[in-house]
Each structure stands twice: as C-alpha cells, then as structure tokens.
C-alpha cells in the first residue's frame, strides 16, 4: 500500500498515452483537412493545339477550351468542386485590354457545370500585358502606374463576374483595387460576387512554374521584377496594413501567399483579424514537395498531409493547392 500522503508523482506524466493507437489519436485530433475547403487552380491558354503539361506541377496542364471542360469533369469526380481559373489569352496589350477570352471560358464552364462548381477567377494583368507586369507601365517604363492599372483590373473583374464567376480574386497588388472592384460590381448589380483579395502576397522566388503556365514572367527593360508592388518578405508589418486595408475596402476573403514560408504571419493575422483566411500553396512550394517525393525521399501522401495540416493549424480556412485533385486519395492513404 502506498502512503496516501505521498505527493502526486508528477514525474509519471504520461503524454504517450494519447498517442498509442489510431483510435485515441483520432479522438484527440484538433485539426482536420477537409477536401471541401481546397481550391484547385486551372490554367486555360488560347492558341495551343493540345494541353501542355506545366513543368514541376504534377498533373497540371495549360488546358485548351476543350480539355478544360474534361479536366473539370474529372476533378468533380475526384471530389473537387472549388476552382481558381487563370486565363492566358493570345493578344497582349497595355491598356483597354480585351477580357473576352477568359470571360468566354467562364461562361462555358458555368453553362456546362452550373452550381456543381464554385468558380473563382484570378484578376490580374500579367498574362495580358506585353511585358508581363501585373499593371500598366508609366510612360518612362520604369514603374507601374497604380490608377491606370486599377482601371484595367476593374474591367476584368466586371467582365468575369458578368460571365458568371462566383468569385473574383485580384492578385496584382495595386493600391485601392479592392475598393474599385467592389464598387463597380455593386453598381453593376453583381452584389453576390465574392471578392477574395490576395491581400498579403509577397515578392517571392517560389512563383517559377506558375509563370510558365500563365506566360507572365516580367520582361520590361525598365522594370525587371515585381518588388515595387508585391510585399517585402523582410517587412511583416506591411502584411498587417494590407490585410486591414483590404478588409476595410470590402474584401470578403483575405489570403496569405506563399504559404509555408509565411506561416508565422498566417497564424498571427488569422487570430487577430476574424475574417475568412485563404492560403495559397504556390507553384514553387508544391513543385518542391513533389520533387522530394519523386526522388523517393518522402512518402508523397504523408508529406502533403503534413503540410496541409500545418496550413489548417496556422488558421487558414481554405487552401489553394495544385494538389487538390489528389487530396481525397492522399487523405485515404
Ligand atoms: C500573378 C500571380 C502569381 C501567382 C498567382 N497570380 C505569380 C506572380 O506574382 O508572378 C502565383 C501562383 C503560383 O506560383 O502558384 N498575378
Ligand atoms: Zn499578375
């Protein structure tokens, strides 16, 4: 018999008890990945004879108008119902851009699939300008003209919403574009169109495969990169100002992008600013994980589950990932 006056033996604290089998692990889990909160990006490109695989992004192609519908049909069967569309038109110009190519793809998708899918459309200029910048250049060609860019972006958002997009998602990083787009949508009777802002989008080296897919590499002589409009990774306070500003301007959903290198900000922002948060696992992040798995150095499904869990733990509701179409398989494996 032990002495009841003995102090409680703290040294015996047994934290492995709740890790010992799959049942107790499942019962105590706090974070869940749900396929209904994953968004699959899609690329549709004008003038390609057949669908073109995107280097580094397993299973992702630049689609033709025809293959786009086939891909979405397959994705719906795989349990994916939320998409983020990037249109890549042939014609490129600086101002008074014609948005009808991408708008036409939206119309076709909605005509075919209706409310079976939720279709967000990326709003930006970089696949439509001759120089690949996300905005209109000034006459000197060494800076992006904010207000001229916002005018073009607003027209794009209107065209996409009129074509039936459920959501428009500006990714350009111009000031006041959320205010301009929300106002234009509301005045056009499109109050139900959701606005997801790429609010906290960093100037990152992880966008490589995407720029091949979207044909959007910046190539102006006077302006080589996007540092003058995307956030500096070394100035996190700017993330707060962007998030608060975009929410105040009428954004419904806020985003952090890329994901993994900015989990610290996703955690802090999602706790402090109670709005729906999205995280974009960008092309370079996804390609890096795929490369690790392809070399046999990681279990592919376990690797992706772990990273998706990190996004949920950090406070994201939705995750934009090139792997959405594999998620059901990965979660079951
Ligand atoms: C461009 C845009 C980018 C992404 C989405 N929209 C890249 C960039 O800023 O060059 C990145 C997506 C990815 O890498 O997966 N407006
Ligand atoms: Zn862009």
Short mmCIF file of C-alpha atoms and ligand atoms in Angstrom, two decimals:
data_model
loop_
_atom_site.label_atom_id
_atom_site.label_comp_id
_atom_site.label_asym_id
_atom_site.label_seq_id
_atom_site.Cartn_x
_atom_site.Cartn_y
_atom_site.Cartn_z
CA UNK A 1 0.00 0.00 0.00
CA UNK A 2 1.35 3.37 -0.94
CA UNK A 3 1.24 6.15 1.56
CA UNK A 4 -1.75 8.43 0.67
CA UNK A 5 0.24 11.40 1.92
CA UNK A 6 2.81 10.89 -0.82
CA UNK A 7 2.77 13.86 -3.23
CA UNK A 8 1.26 13.22 -6.66
CA UNK A 9 4.07 11.78 -8.77
CA UNK A 10 4.49 14.47 -11.42
CA UNK A 11 7.40 12.64 -12.94
CA UNK A 12 4.97 10.00 -14.21
CA UNK A 13 3.10 12.40 -16.53
CA UNK A 14 2.38 10.14 -19.44
CA UNK A 15 1.89 12.00 -22.72
CA UNK A 16 2.36 8.93 -24.88
CA UNK A 17 -0.96 7.51 -23.61
CA UNK A 18 -2.89 9.59 -26.18
CA UNK A 19 -0.54 8.63 -29.00
CA UNK A 20 -0.61 4.89 -28.52
CA UNK A 21 -3.16 3.83 -31.14
CA UNK A 22 -5.09 5.16 -34.10
CA UNK A 23 -8.35 5.41 -32.14
CA UNK A 24 -7.11 7.64 -29.39
CA UNK A 25 -5.07 9.67 -31.86
CA UNK A 26 -8.17 10.30 -33.98
CA UNK A 27 -10.33 11.10 -30.95
CA UNK A 28 -7.94 13.75 -29.70
CA UNK A 29 -7.06 15.40 -33.01
CA UNK A 30 -7.77 19.13 -33.15
CA UNK A 31 -7.16 19.95 -36.80
CA UNK A 32 -8.76 18.41 -39.87
CA UNK A 33 -8.13 18.80 -43.58
CA UNK A 34 -11.42 18.87 -45.44
CA UNK A 35 -11.47 18.44 -49.18
CA UNK A 36 -14.41 20.85 -49.34
CA UNK A 37 -12.02 23.64 -48.27
CA UNK A 38 -9.46 23.02 -51.00
CA UNK A 39 -9.34 25.06 -54.22
CA UNK A 40 -7.79 23.71 -57.42
CA UNK A 41 -6.08 26.19 -59.78
CA UNK A 42 -6.74 25.80 -63.53
CA UNK A 43 -4.93 27.33 -66.50
CA UNK A 44 -6.60 27.78 -69.86
CA UNK A 45 -4.50 29.10 -72.74
CA UNK A 46 -5.58 30.39 -76.12
CA UNK A 47 -3.93 29.13 -79.30
CA UNK A 48 -2.32 25.91 -78.06
CA UNK A 49 -3.15 22.87 -80.20
CA UNK A 50 -3.20 20.42 -77.28
CA UNK A 51 -2.96 20.66 -73.49
CA UNK A 52 0.60 21.34 -72.30
CA UNK A 53 1.96 19.93 -69.01
CA UNK A 54 3.37 22.58 -66.66
CA UNK A 55 6.93 21.72 -65.58
CA UNK A 56 7.16 20.78 -61.92
CA UNK A 57 3.41 20.66 -61.27
CA UNK A 58 2.32 17.03 -61.42
CA UNK A 59 -0.98 16.65 -63.22
CA UNK A 60 -1.35 20.36 -64.02
CA UNK A 61 -1.62 21.48 -67.63
CA UNK A 62 -2.28 24.57 -69.64
CA UNK A 63 -5.67 23.46 -70.93
CA UNK A 64 -7.37 24.13 -74.23
CA UNK A 65 -11.01 25.22 -74.17
CA UNK A 66 -12.00 21.59 -74.74
CA UNK A 67 -9.60 19.92 -72.32
CA UNK A 68 -10.58 22.43 -69.63
CA UNK A 69 -14.10 21.02 -69.54
CA UNK A 70 -12.76 17.44 -69.49
CA UNK A 71 -10.34 18.25 -66.67
CA UNK A 72 -13.06 19.85 -64.57
CA UNK A 73 -15.33 16.88 -65.15
CA UNK A 74 -12.56 14.55 -63.90
CA UNK A 75 -11.92 16.85 -60.93
CA UNK A 76 -15.59 16.84 -59.94
CA UNK A 77 -15.44 13.05 -59.97
CA UNK A 78 -12.35 13.23 -57.75
CA UNK A 79 -14.34 15.31 -55.26
CA UNK A 80 -13.01 18.79 -56.11
CA UNK A 81 -15.68 21.47 -56.52
CA UNK A 82 -13.81 24.74 -55.99
CA UNK A 83 -11.54 26.18 -58.67
CA UNK A 84 -9.36 29.20 -59.31
CA UNK A 85 -9.14 29.93 -63.04
CA UNK A 86 -6.24 31.66 -64.79
CA UNK A 87 -6.88 32.67 -68.40
CA UNK A 88 -3.94 33.10 -70.76
CA UNK A 89 -5.11 34.94 -73.91
CA UNK A 90 -3.01 35.29 -77.06
CA UNK A 91 -3.50 39.03 -77.51
CA UNK A 92 -1.45 41.26 -75.23
CA UNK A 93 -1.77 44.99 -74.80
CA UNK A 94 -1.07 47.75 -72.33
CA UNK A 95 -4.44 49.44 -71.99
CA UNK A 96 -8.06 48.79 -72.85
CA UNK A 97 -7.37 45.11 -72.60
CA UNK A 98 -9.96 42.75 -74.04
CA UNK A 99 -11.11 40.28 -71.35
CA UNK A 100 -13.41 38.26 -73.57
CA UNK A 101 -11.18 35.19 -73.90
CA UNK A 102 -11.20 34.35 -70.18
CA UNK A 103 -14.80 35.53 -69.80
CA UNK A 104 -15.75 33.06 -72.54
CA UNK A 105 -14.10 30.21 -70.64
CA UNK A 106 -16.05 31.16 -67.52
CA UNK A 107 -19.29 31.18 -69.48
CA UNK A 108 -18.51 27.74 -70.91
CA UNK A 109 -17.68 26.27 -67.50
CA UNK A 110 -20.81 27.67 -65.88
CA UNK A 111 -23.02 26.63 -68.78
CA UNK A 112 -21.73 23.07 -68.51
CA UNK A 113 -21.43 22.62 -64.74
CA UNK A 114 -23.62 25.36 -63.21
CA UNK A 115 -23.67 25.30 -59.44
CA UNK A 116 -21.88 21.95 -59.23
CA UNK A 117 -18.72 24.02 -59.06
CA UNK A 118 -17.65 27.22 -57.37
CA UNK A 119 -15.54 29.21 -59.76
CA UNK A 120 -13.12 31.89 -58.63
CA UNK A 121 -11.22 33.75 -61.34
CA UNK A 122 -7.85 35.38 -60.88
CA UNK A 123 -7.89 39.07 -61.84
CA UNK A 124 -4.54 40.39 -63.00
CA UNK A 125 -2.86 41.97 -65.99
CA UNK A 126 0.37 39.94 -66.17
CA UNK A 127 -0.92 37.37 -68.68
CA UNK A 128 -2.30 40.17 -70.84
CA UNK A 129 0.37 42.89 -70.91
CA UNK A 130 3.24 42.77 -73.45
CA UNK A 131 5.83 42.98 -70.63
CA UNK A 132 4.30 40.53 -68.14
CA UNK A 133 3.87 43.03 -65.29
CA UNK A 134 0.74 42.92 -63.15
CA UNK A 135 -0.07 46.50 -64.13
CA UNK A 136 0.22 49.23 -66.74
CA UNK A 137 3.67 50.82 -67.02
CA UNK A 138 4.20 54.59 -66.84
CA UNK A 139 5.42 56.42 -69.95
CA UNK A 140 9.00 56.16 -68.63
CA UNK A 141 8.56 52.40 -68.41
CA UNK A 142 10.24 52.07 -65.03
CA UNK A 143 7.21 51.94 -62.72
CA UNK A 144 3.71 50.51 -62.63
CA UNK A 145 1.01 53.19 -62.86
CA UNK A 146 -1.32 52.35 -59.98
CA UNK A 147 -4.51 54.07 -61.08
CA UNK A 148 -4.30 53.13 -64.74
CA UNK A 149 -3.81 49.53 -63.60
CA UNK A 150 -6.81 49.65 -61.28
CA UNK A 151 -8.98 50.83 -64.18
CA UNK A 152 -7.99 47.81 -66.26
CA UNK A 153 -8.37 45.41 -63.33
CA UNK A 154 -11.86 46.70 -62.60
CA UNK A 155 -12.92 46.00 -66.18
CA UNK A 156 -11.53 42.47 -65.91
CA UNK A 157 -13.37 41.79 -62.66
CA UNK A 158 -16.63 43.12 -64.14
CA UNK A 159 -16.26 41.00 -67.27
CA UNK A 160 -15.58 37.85 -65.25
CA UNK A 161 -18.40 38.46 -62.80
CA UNK A 162 -20.81 39.19 -65.65
CA UNK A 163 -19.73 35.93 -67.29
CA UNK A 164 -20.76 34.10 -64.13
CA UNK A 165 -17.68 33.79 -61.93
CA UNK A 166 -18.72 33.13 -58.32
CA UNK A 167 -15.67 34.98 -57.06
CA UNK A 168 -13.11 37.41 -58.41
CA UNK A 169 -9.61 37.33 -56.94
CA UNK A 170 -7.32 40.28 -57.69
CA UNK A 171 -3.65 39.24 -57.44
CA UNK A 172 -2.00 42.38 -58.83
CA UNK A 173 -1.18 44.19 -55.52
CA UNK A 174 -2.18 47.67 -56.68
CA UNK A 175 -3.48 50.08 -54.03
CA UNK A 176 -7.26 50.60 -53.81
CA UNK A 177 -8.16 47.90 -56.27
CA UNK A 178 -10.48 46.15 -53.82
CA UNK A 179 -12.46 49.35 -53.30
CA UNK A 180 -12.70 49.98 -57.04
CA UNK A 181 -13.71 46.42 -57.90
CA UNK A 182 -16.29 46.11 -55.10
CA UNK A 183 -17.85 49.42 -56.08
CA UNK A 184 -18.03 48.50 -59.75
CA UNK A 185 -19.55 45.09 -59.02
CA UNK A 186 -22.19 46.56 -56.75
CA UNK A 187 -23.12 49.29 -59.23
CA UNK A 188 -23.48 46.62 -61.92
CA UNK A 189 -25.91 44.60 -59.82
CA UNK A 190 -23.30 41.96 -59.00
CA UNK A 191 -23.52 42.24 -55.23
CA UNK A 192 -23.38 38.46 -54.84
CA UNK A 193 -19.98 38.08 -56.47
CA UNK A 194 -17.48 37.19 -53.75
CA UNK A 195 -14.23 39.16 -53.63
CA UNK A 196 -11.15 37.25 -52.47
CA UNK A 197 -8.16 39.53 -52.13
CA UNK A 198 -4.59 38.39 -52.49
CA UNK A 199 -4.08 40.77 -49.59
CA UNK A 200 -0.76 39.50 -48.26
CA UNK A 201 1.22 38.46 -51.32
CA UNK A 202 4.97 38.51 -51.02
CA UNK A 203 7.68 39.14 -53.57
CA UNK A 204 8.78 35.53 -53.74
CA UNK A 205 11.13 33.30 -55.69
CA UNK A 206 8.56 30.48 -55.49
CA UNK A 207 6.40 31.54 -58.45
CA UNK A 208 8.52 29.91 -61.17
CA UNK A 209 6.29 27.12 -62.53
CA UNK A 210 3.27 29.43 -62.40
CA UNK A 211 4.93 31.98 -64.66
CA UNK A 212 5.48 29.30 -67.28
CA UNK A 213 1.83 28.26 -67.03
CA UNK A 214 0.47 31.83 -67.07
CA UNK A 215 3.09 33.18 -69.51
CA UNK A 216 3.58 36.02 -67.05
CA UNK A 217 7.32 36.43 -66.49
CA UNK A 218 8.08 40.17 -66.11
CA UNK A 219 10.24 41.23 -69.06
CA UNK A 220 10.26 45.03 -69.28
CA UNK A 221 13.64 46.65 -69.90
CA UNK A 222 12.98 49.36 -67.32
CA UNK A 223 11.43 47.15 -64.63
CA UNK A 224 12.79 43.67 -64.08
CA UNK A 225 10.77 42.31 -61.17
CA UNK A 226 7.65 42.77 -59.07
CA UNK A 227 9.38 44.16 -55.95
CA UNK A 228 7.74 47.59 -56.36
CA UNK A 229 4.25 46.16 -55.87
CA UNK A 230 4.49 42.82 -54.01
CA UNK A 231 5.35 42.75 -50.28
CA UNK A 232 8.92 42.61 -49.00
CA UNK A 233 9.45 39.34 -47.06
CA UNK A 234 11.52 41.27 -44.51
CA UNK A 235 8.77 43.78 -43.63
CA UNK A 236 5.96 41.83 -41.96
CA UNK A 237 4.23 44.97 -40.67
CA UNK A 238 3.17 45.68 -44.25
CA UNK A 239 1.15 42.45 -44.15
CA UNK A 240 -0.97 43.84 -41.33
CA UNK A 241 -1.63 47.08 -43.11
CA UNK A 242 -2.58 45.29 -46.33
CA UNK A 243 -4.94 42.90 -44.56
CA UNK A 244 -6.69 45.63 -42.61
CA UNK A 245 -6.91 47.89 -45.64
CA UNK A 246 -8.37 45.21 -47.94
CA UNK A 247 -10.91 44.16 -45.34
CA UNK A 248 -11.97 47.78 -44.90
CA UNK A 249 -12.22 48.20 -48.67
CA UNK A 250 -14.68 45.32 -48.88
CA UNK A 251 -12.74 42.10 -49.38
CA UNK A 252 -14.74 39.05 -48.26
CA UNK A 253 -11.80 36.64 -48.07
CA UNK A 254 -8.17 37.50 -47.31
CA UNK A 255 -5.16 35.50 -48.48
CA UNK A 256 -1.58 34.85 -47.45
CA UNK A 257 0.74 33.81 -50.28
CA UNK A 258 3.06 31.87 -50.48
CA UNK A 259 2.12 29.51 -47.66
CA UNK A 260 4.86 27.64 -45.88
CA UNK A 261 7.45 30.45 -45.62
CA UNK A 262 4.78 32.81 -44.24
CA UNK A 263 3.05 30.56 -41.71
CA UNK A 264 4.10 32.94 -38.93
CA UNK A 265 2.01 35.69 -40.48
CA UNK A 266 -0.90 33.41 -41.30
CA UNK A 267 -1.02 32.40 -37.63
CA UNK A 268 -0.88 35.94 -36.27
CA UNK A 269 -3.17 37.52 -38.84
CA UNK A 270 -5.86 34.85 -38.71
CA UNK A 271 -6.00 35.13 -34.90
CA UNK A 272 -6.19 38.90 -34.88
CA UNK A 273 -8.37 39.55 -37.93
CA UNK A 274 -11.51 37.44 -37.80
CA UNK A 275 -12.23 37.09 -41.50
CA UNK A 276 -12.09 34.02 -43.71
CA UNK A 277 -8.44 33.31 -44.49
CA UNK A 278 -7.11 31.54 -47.54
CA UNK A 279 -3.55 30.39 -48.01
CA UNK A 280 -2.03 29.82 -51.44
CA UNK A 281 0.46 26.96 -51.58
CA UNK A 282 2.21 28.40 -54.62
CA UNK A 283 3.67 26.58 -57.58
CA UNK A 284 7.28 26.50 -56.32
CA UNK A 285 6.23 25.17 -52.93
CA UNK A 286 4.16 22.43 -54.49
CA UNK A 287 6.87 21.54 -57.02
CA UNK A 288 9.47 21.28 -54.24
CA UNK A 289 7.35 18.77 -52.34
CA UNK A 290 6.66 16.78 -55.49
CA UNK A 291 10.39 16.69 -56.30
CA UNK A 292 11.19 15.35 -52.84
CA UNK A 293 8.59 12.62 -53.17
CA UNK A 294 9.63 11.79 -56.75
CA UNK A 295 13.16 11.09 -55.56
CA UNK A 296 11.80 8.57 -53.09
CA UNK A 297 12.89 10.75 -50.19
CA UNK A 298 9.42 11.25 -48.75
CA UNK A 299 6.07 9.45 -48.73
CA UNK A 300 4.05 11.59 -51.11
CA UNK A 301 0.66 11.37 -49.38
CA UNK A 302 2.13 11.76 -45.88
CA UNK A 303 4.19 14.74 -46.99
CA UNK A 304 1.22 16.59 -48.46
CA UNK A 305 -1.00 15.73 -45.47
CA UNK A 306 1.60 17.15 -43.11
CA UNK A 307 1.88 20.45 -44.98
CA UNK A 308 -1.89 20.83 -45.42
CA UNK A 309 -2.26 20.19 -41.68
CA UNK A 310 0.22 22.99 -41.00
CA UNK A 311 -1.94 25.42 -43.01
CA UNK A 312 -5.03 24.46 -41.05
CA UNK A 313 -3.18 24.62 -37.73
CA UNK A 314 -1.95 28.11 -38.59
CA UNK A 315 -5.53 29.27 -39.05
CA UNK A 316 -6.44 29.00 -42.72
CA UNK A 317 -9.97 28.00 -43.60
CA UNK A 318 -9.28 27.38 -47.30
CA UNK A 319 -6.16 26.22 -49.09
CA UNK A 320 -5.42 26.86 -52.75
CA UNK A 321 -3.23 23.97 -53.86
CA UNK A 322 -2.24 22.30 -57.11
CA UNK A 323 -2.76 19.00 -55.27
CA UNK A 324 -6.47 19.49 -54.54
CA UNK A 325 -7.35 16.89 -57.16
CA UNK A 326 -5.25 14.28 -55.34
CA UNK A 327 -6.35 15.18 -51.82
CA UNK A 328 -9.05 12.55 -51.43
CA UNK A 329 -6.51 9.87 -52.35
CA UNK A 330 -3.85 11.36 -50.06
CA UNK A 331 -6.22 11.60 -47.10
CA UNK A 332 -7.25 7.98 -47.52
CA UNK A 333 -3.71 6.63 -47.96
C1 LIG B 1 0.37 36.88 -60.77
C2 LIG B 1 0.20 35.67 -59.94
C3 LIG B 1 1.22 34.89 -59.44
C4 LIG B 1 0.63 33.83 -58.78
C5 LIG B 1 -0.76 34.00 -58.85
N1 LIG B 1 -1.01 35.16 -59.58
C6 LIG B 1 2.68 34.96 -59.55
C7 LIG B 1 3.39 36.23 -59.66
O1 LIG B 1 3.10 37.18 -58.93
O2 LIG B 1 4.27 36.27 -60.52
C8 LIG B 1 1.44 32.77 -58.12
C9 LIG B 1 0.90 31.44 -58.09
C10 LIG B 1 1.87 30.34 -58.00
O3 LIG B 1 3.12 30.47 -58.05
O4 LIG B 1 1.36 29.24 -57.89
N2 LIG B 1 -0.52 37.87 -60.56
ZN1 LIG B 2 -0.11 39.38 -62.07
#
